CSV table of C-alpha atoms in Angstrom, one decimal:
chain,number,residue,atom,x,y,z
Z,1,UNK,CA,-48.9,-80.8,113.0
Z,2,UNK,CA,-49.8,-83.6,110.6
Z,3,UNK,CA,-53.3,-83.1,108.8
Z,4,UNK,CA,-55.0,-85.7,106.3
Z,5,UNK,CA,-54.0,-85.4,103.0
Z,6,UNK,CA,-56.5,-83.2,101.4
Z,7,UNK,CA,-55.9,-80.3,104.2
Z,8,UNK,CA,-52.1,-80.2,103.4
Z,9,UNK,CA,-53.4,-80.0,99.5
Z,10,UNK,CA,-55.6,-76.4,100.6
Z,11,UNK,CA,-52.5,-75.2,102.8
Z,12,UNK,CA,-50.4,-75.4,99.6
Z,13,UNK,CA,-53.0,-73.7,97.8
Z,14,UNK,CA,-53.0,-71.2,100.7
Z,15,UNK,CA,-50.0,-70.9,100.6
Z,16,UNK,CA,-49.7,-69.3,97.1
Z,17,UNK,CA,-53.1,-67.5,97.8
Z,18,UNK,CA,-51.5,-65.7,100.9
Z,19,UNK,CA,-49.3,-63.8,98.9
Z,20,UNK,CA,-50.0,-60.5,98.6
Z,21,UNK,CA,-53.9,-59.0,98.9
Z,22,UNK,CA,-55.9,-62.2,97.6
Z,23,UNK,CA,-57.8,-64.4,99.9
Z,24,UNK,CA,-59.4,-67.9,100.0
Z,25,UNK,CA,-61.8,-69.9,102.2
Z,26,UNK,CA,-61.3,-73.7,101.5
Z,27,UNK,CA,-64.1,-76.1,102.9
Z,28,UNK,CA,-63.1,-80.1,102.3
Z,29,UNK,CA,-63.0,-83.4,103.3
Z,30,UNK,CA,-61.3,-86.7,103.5
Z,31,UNK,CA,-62.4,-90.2,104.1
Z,32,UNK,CA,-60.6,-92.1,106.9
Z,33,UNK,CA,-58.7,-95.0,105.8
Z,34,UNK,CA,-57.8,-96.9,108.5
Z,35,UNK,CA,-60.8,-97.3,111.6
Z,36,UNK,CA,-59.9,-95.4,114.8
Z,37,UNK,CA,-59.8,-97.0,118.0
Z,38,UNK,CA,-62.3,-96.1,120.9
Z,39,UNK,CA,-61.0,-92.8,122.8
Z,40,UNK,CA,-60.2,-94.0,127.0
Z,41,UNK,CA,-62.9,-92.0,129.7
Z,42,UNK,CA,-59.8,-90.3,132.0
Z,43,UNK,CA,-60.1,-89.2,135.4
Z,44,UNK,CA,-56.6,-87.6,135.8
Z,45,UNK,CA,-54.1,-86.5,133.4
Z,46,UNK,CA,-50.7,-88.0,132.8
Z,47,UNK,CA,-48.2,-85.2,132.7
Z,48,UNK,CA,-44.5,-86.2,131.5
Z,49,UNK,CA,-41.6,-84.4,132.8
Z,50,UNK,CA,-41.1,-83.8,128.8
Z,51,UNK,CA,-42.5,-84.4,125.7
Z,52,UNK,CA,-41.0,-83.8,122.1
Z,53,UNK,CA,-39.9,-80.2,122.0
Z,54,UNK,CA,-42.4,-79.2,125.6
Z,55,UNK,CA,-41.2,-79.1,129.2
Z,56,UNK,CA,-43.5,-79.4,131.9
Z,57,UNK,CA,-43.4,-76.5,134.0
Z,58,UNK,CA,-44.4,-77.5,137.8
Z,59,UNK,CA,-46.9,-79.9,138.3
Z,60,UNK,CA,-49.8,-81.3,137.7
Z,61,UNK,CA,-52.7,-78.5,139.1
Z,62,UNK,CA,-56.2,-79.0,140.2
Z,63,UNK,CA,-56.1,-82.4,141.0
Z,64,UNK,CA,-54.3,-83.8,138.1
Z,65,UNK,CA,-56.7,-81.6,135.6
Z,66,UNK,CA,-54.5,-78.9,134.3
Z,67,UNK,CA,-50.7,-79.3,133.4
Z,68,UNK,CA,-48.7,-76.3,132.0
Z,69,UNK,CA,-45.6,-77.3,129.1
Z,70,UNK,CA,-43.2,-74.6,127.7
Z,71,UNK,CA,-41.7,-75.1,124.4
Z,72,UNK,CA,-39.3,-73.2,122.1
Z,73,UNK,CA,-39.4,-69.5,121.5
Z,74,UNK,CA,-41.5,-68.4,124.1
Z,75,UNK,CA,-44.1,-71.1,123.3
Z,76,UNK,CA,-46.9,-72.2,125.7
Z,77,UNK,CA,-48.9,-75.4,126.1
Z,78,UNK,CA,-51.9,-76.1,128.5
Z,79,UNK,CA,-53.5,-79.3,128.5
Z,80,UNK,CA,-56.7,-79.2,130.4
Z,81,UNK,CA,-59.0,-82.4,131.4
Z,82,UNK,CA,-62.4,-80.8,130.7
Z,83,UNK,CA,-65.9,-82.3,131.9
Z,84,UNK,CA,-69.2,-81.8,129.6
Z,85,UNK,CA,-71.8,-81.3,132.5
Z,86,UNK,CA,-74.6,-80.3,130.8
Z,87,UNK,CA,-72.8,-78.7,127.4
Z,88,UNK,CA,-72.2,-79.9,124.5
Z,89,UNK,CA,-68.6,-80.5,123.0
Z,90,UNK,CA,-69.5,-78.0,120.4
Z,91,UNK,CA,-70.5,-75.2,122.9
Z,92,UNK,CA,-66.9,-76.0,125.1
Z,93,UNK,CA,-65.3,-75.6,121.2
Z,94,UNK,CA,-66.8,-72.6,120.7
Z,95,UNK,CA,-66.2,-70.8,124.0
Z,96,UNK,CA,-62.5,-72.0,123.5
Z,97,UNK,CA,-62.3,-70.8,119.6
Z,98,UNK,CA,-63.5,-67.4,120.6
Z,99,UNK,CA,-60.8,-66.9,123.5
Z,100,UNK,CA,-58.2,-67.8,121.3
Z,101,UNK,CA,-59.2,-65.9,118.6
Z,102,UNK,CA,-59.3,-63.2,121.4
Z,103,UNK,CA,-56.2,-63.6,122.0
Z,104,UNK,CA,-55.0,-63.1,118.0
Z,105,UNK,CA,-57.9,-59.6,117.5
Z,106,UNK,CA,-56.3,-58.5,114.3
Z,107,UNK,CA,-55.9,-61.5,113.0
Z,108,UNK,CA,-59.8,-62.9,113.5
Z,109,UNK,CA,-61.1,-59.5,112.4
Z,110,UNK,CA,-59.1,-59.2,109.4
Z,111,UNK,CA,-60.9,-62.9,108.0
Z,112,UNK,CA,-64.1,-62.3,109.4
Z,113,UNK,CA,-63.8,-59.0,107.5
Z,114,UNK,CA,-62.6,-60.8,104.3
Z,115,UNK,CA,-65.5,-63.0,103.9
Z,116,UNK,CA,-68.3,-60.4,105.0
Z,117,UNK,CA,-69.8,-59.2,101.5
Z,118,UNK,CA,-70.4,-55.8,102.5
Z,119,UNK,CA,-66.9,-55.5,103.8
Z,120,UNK,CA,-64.2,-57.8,101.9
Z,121,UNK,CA,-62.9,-55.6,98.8
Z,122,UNK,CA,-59.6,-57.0,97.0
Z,123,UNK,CA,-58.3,-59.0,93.9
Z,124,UNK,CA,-59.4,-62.4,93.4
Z,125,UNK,CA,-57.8,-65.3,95.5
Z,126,UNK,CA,-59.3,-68.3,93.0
Z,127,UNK,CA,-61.1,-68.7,89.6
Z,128,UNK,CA,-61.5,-71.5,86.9
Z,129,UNK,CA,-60.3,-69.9,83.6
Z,130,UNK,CA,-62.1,-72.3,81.7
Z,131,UNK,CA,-63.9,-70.1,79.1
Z,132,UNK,CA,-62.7,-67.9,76.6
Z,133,UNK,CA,-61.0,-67.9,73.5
Z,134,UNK,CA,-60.1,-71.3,73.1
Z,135,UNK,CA,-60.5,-74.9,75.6
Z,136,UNK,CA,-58.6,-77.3,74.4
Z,137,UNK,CA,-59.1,-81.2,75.5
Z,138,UNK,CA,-55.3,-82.5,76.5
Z,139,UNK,CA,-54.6,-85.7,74.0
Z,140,UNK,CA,-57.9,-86.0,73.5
Z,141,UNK,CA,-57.8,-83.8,69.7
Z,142,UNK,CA,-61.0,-82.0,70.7
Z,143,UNK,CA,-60.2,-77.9,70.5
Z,144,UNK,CA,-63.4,-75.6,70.7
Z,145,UNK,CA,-63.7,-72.2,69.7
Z,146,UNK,CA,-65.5,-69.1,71.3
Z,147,UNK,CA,-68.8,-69.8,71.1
Z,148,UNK,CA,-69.0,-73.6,69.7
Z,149,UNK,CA,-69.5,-77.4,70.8
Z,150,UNK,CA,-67.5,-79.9,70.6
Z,151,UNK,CA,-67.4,-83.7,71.3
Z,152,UNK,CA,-64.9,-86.7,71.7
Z,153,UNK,CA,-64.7,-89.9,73.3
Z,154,UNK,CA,-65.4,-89.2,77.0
Z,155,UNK,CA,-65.5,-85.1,76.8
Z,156,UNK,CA,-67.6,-82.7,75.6
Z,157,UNK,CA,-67.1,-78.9,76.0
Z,158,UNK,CA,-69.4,-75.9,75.4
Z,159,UNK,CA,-67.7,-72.8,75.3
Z,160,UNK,CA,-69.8,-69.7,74.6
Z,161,UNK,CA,-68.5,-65.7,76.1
Z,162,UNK,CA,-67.5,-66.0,79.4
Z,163,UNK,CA,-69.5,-69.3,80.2
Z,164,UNK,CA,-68.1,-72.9,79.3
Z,165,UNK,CA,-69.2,-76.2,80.0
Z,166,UNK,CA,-67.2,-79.3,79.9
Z,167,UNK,CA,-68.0,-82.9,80.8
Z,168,UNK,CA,-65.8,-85.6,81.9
Z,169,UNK,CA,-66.4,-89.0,82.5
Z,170,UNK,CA,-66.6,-88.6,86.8
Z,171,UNK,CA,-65.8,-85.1,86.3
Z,172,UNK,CA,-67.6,-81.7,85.3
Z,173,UNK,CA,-66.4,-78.2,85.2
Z,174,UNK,CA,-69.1,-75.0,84.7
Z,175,UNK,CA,-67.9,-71.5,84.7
Z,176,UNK,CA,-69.7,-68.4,84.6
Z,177,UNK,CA,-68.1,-65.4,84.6
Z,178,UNK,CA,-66.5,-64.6,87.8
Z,179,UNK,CA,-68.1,-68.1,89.3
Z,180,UNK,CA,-67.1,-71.7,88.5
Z,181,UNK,CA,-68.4,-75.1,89.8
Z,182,UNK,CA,-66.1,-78.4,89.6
Z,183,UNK,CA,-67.3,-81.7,90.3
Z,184,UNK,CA,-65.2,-84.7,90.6
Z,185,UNK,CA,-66.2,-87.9,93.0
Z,186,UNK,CA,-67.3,-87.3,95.8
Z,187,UNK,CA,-65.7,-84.0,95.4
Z,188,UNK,CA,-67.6,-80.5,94.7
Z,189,UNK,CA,-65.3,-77.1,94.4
Z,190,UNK,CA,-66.9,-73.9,94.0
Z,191,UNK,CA,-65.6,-70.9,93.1
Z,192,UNK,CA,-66.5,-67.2,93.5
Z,193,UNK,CA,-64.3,-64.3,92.1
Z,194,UNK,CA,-66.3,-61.7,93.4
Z,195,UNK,CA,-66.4,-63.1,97.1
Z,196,UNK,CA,-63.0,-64.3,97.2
Z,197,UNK,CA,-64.0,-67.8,98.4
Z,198,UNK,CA,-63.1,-71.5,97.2
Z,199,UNK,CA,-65.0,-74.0,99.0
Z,200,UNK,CA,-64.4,-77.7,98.7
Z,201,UNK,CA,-66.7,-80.4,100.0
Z,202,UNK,CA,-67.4,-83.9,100.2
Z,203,UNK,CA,-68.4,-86.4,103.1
Z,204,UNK,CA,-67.0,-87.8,106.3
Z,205,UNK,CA,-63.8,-85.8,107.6
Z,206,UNK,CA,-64.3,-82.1,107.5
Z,207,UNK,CA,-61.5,-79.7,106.8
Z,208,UNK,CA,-62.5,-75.8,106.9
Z,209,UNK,CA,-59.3,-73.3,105.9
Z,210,UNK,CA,-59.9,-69.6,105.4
Z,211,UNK,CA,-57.3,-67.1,104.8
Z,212,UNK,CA,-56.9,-63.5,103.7
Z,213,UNK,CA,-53.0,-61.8,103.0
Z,214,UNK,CA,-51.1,-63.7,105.5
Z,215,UNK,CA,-53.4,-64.9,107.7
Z,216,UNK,CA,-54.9,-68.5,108.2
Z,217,UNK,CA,-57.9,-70.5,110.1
Z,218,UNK,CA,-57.7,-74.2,110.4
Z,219,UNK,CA,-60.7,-76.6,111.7
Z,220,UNK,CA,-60.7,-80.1,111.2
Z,221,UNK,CA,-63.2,-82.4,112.3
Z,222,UNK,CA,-63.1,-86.1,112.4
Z,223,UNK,CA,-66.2,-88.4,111.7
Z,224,UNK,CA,-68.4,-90.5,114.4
Z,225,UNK,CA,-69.4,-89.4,117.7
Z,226,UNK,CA,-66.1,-89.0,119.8
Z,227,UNK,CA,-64.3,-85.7,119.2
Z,228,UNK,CA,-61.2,-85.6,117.4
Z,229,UNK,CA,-61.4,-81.6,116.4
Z,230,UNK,CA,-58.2,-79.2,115.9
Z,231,UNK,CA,-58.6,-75.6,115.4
Z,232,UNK,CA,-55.4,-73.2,114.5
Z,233,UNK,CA,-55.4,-69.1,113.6
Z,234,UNK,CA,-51.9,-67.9,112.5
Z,235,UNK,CA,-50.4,-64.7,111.0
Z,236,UNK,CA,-46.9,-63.1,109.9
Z,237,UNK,CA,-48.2,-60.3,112.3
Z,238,UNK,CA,-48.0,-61.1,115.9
Z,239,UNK,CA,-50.7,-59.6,118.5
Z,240,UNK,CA,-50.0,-57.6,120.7
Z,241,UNK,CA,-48.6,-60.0,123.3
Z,242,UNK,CA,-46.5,-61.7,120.5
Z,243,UNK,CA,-48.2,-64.5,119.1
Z,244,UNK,CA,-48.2,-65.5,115.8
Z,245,UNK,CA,-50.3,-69.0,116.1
Z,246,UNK,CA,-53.3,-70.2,119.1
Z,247,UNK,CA,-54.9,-73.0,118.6
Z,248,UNK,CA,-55.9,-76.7,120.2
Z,249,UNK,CA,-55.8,-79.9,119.8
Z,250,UNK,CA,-58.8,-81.7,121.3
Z,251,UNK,CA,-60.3,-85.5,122.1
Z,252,UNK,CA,-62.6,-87.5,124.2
Z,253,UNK,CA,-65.5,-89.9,124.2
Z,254,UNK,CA,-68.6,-88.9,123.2
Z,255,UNK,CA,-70.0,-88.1,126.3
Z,256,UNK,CA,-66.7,-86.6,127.6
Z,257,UNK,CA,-64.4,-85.5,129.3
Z,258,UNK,CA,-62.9,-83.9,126.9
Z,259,UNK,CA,-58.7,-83.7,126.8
Z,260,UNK,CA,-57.6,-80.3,125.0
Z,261,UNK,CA,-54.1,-79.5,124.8
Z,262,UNK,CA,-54.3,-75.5,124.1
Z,263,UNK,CA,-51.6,-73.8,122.1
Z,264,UNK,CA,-49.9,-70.5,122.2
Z,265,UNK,CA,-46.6,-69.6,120.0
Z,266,UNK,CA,-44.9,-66.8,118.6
Z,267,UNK,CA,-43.4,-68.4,115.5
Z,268,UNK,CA,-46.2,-69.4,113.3
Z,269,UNK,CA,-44.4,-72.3,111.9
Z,270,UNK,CA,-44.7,-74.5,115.2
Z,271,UNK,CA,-45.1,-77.5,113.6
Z,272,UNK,CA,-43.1,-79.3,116.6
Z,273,UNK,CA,-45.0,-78.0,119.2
Z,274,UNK,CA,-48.5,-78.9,117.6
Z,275,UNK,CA,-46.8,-82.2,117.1
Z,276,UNK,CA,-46.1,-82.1,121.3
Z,277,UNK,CA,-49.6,-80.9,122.2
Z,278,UNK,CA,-51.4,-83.8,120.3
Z,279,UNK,CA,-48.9,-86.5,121.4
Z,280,UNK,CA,-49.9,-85.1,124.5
Z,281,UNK,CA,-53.7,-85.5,124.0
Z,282,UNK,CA,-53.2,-88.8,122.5
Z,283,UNK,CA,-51.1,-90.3,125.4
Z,284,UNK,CA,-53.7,-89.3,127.8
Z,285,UNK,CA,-57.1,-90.4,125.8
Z,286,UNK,CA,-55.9,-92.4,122.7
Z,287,UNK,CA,-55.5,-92.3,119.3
């Protein structure tokens, strides 16, 4: 599955936060560089024999509304033409999250358990070591003590105990003991130690990745009123029928319906089949 830049930036950082007991929640966003084109109001699905790594399996059911794809390694793909009615996109999303996540018990309990405060226990998964001894300013010549303040062209930095302050031109950095705050841009990161989170934020597209040991939750969301949303859990541990990764790719005008291609594999790096499911949803409701 291809997501914008910034989201494969946090899976790398999950990446490395994954390993072992630490855990991370990573909230971002992106801004969309080219415009996307207006998203097609379909009554019926188109259902190719084959697509990318998939095969259909029989045909299309409920009057062309439903079509079932198999893919590698026991994978499983339903793409489902789904009409609003009187809900919202966000309420169909969120019945859909929670049967997936259903489906994967462990896995959503282990992360809701990692970021509830009177549950999550562990080492830290992020912090900005930006106080302390010594803060040095790279090429710049400013170095600052424990405790001092120093200036040079375009930085200042205030390091005192475990607090430190430093100033950028389009960029700031304050750390407080087990917290730190970094602004750059449009950009804001903050930091908690204790909690175990890192949460990144901006405008327009929104990207939302927690994880906790070896476990990970996806949502992104594009801007404007049509729905372009994908959602993904994964973990090294499979559920108890097998799976390692559910998840969906979704799209549709505003007012619907709604084309969601739903995803179930037992090898969490089903990058292909992702791939499949969206071409899927885009061939049937546009890019």
């Amino acid at each position: 599955m291809r997501l914008p830049l910034v989201s494969i930036f946090a899976v790398s950082l999950l990446t490395a936060a994954c390993d072992g007991e630490n855990s991370v929640q990573i909230s971002s966003t992106t801004r969309e560089t080219q415009p996307r084109g207006v998203l097609k109001v379909v009554e019926t699905l188109q259902c190719p024999e084959t697509i990318g790594v998939l095969t259909r399996k029989g045909s299309a059911h409920d009057g062309g509304t439903t079509c079932l794809y198999s893919g590698p390694r026991g994978a499983v793909v339903s793409v489902q033409l789904v009409r609003l009615g009187v809900r919202s996109p966000d309420e169909v999303l969120e019945q859909l999250r929670d049967t997936l996540s259903a489906d994967m018990p462990h896995t959503s309990a282990g992360l809701k358990a990692a970021t509830d405060p009177t549950v999550a226990t562990g080492s830290a998964a992020a912090t900005a070591d930006v106080a302390g001894s010594q803060a040095e300013g790279s090429g710049t010549g400013a170095t600052v003590s424990d405790g001092a303040t120093a200036a040079t062209t375009g930085l200042t930095v205030d390091a005192r105990g475990d607090k430190a302050v430093v100033r950028l031109p389009g960029m700031s950095v304050d750390a407080d003991g087990d917290k730190a705050s970094v602004r750059f841009g449009s950009f804001t990161i903050n930091a908690d130690n204790a909690s175990e989170t890192v949460n990144i934020q901006s405008q327009d597209e929104t990207v939302r990745i927690q994880a906790h040991d070896d476990a990970a939750e996806v949502h992104t969301r594009a801007p404007g009123d049509a729905i372009r949303t994908t959602y993904m859990l994964t973990d090294s541990r499979p559920a108890e029928a097998g799976w390692r990764l559910v998840g969906y790719e979704a799209r549709g005008p505003v007012g619907g319906p709604v084309v969601i291609a739903t995803v179930h594999a037992k090898d969490r790096n089903s990058d292909a089949v992702f791939d499949a499911a969206k071409e899927l949803v885009t061939l049937n409701v546009g890019e």
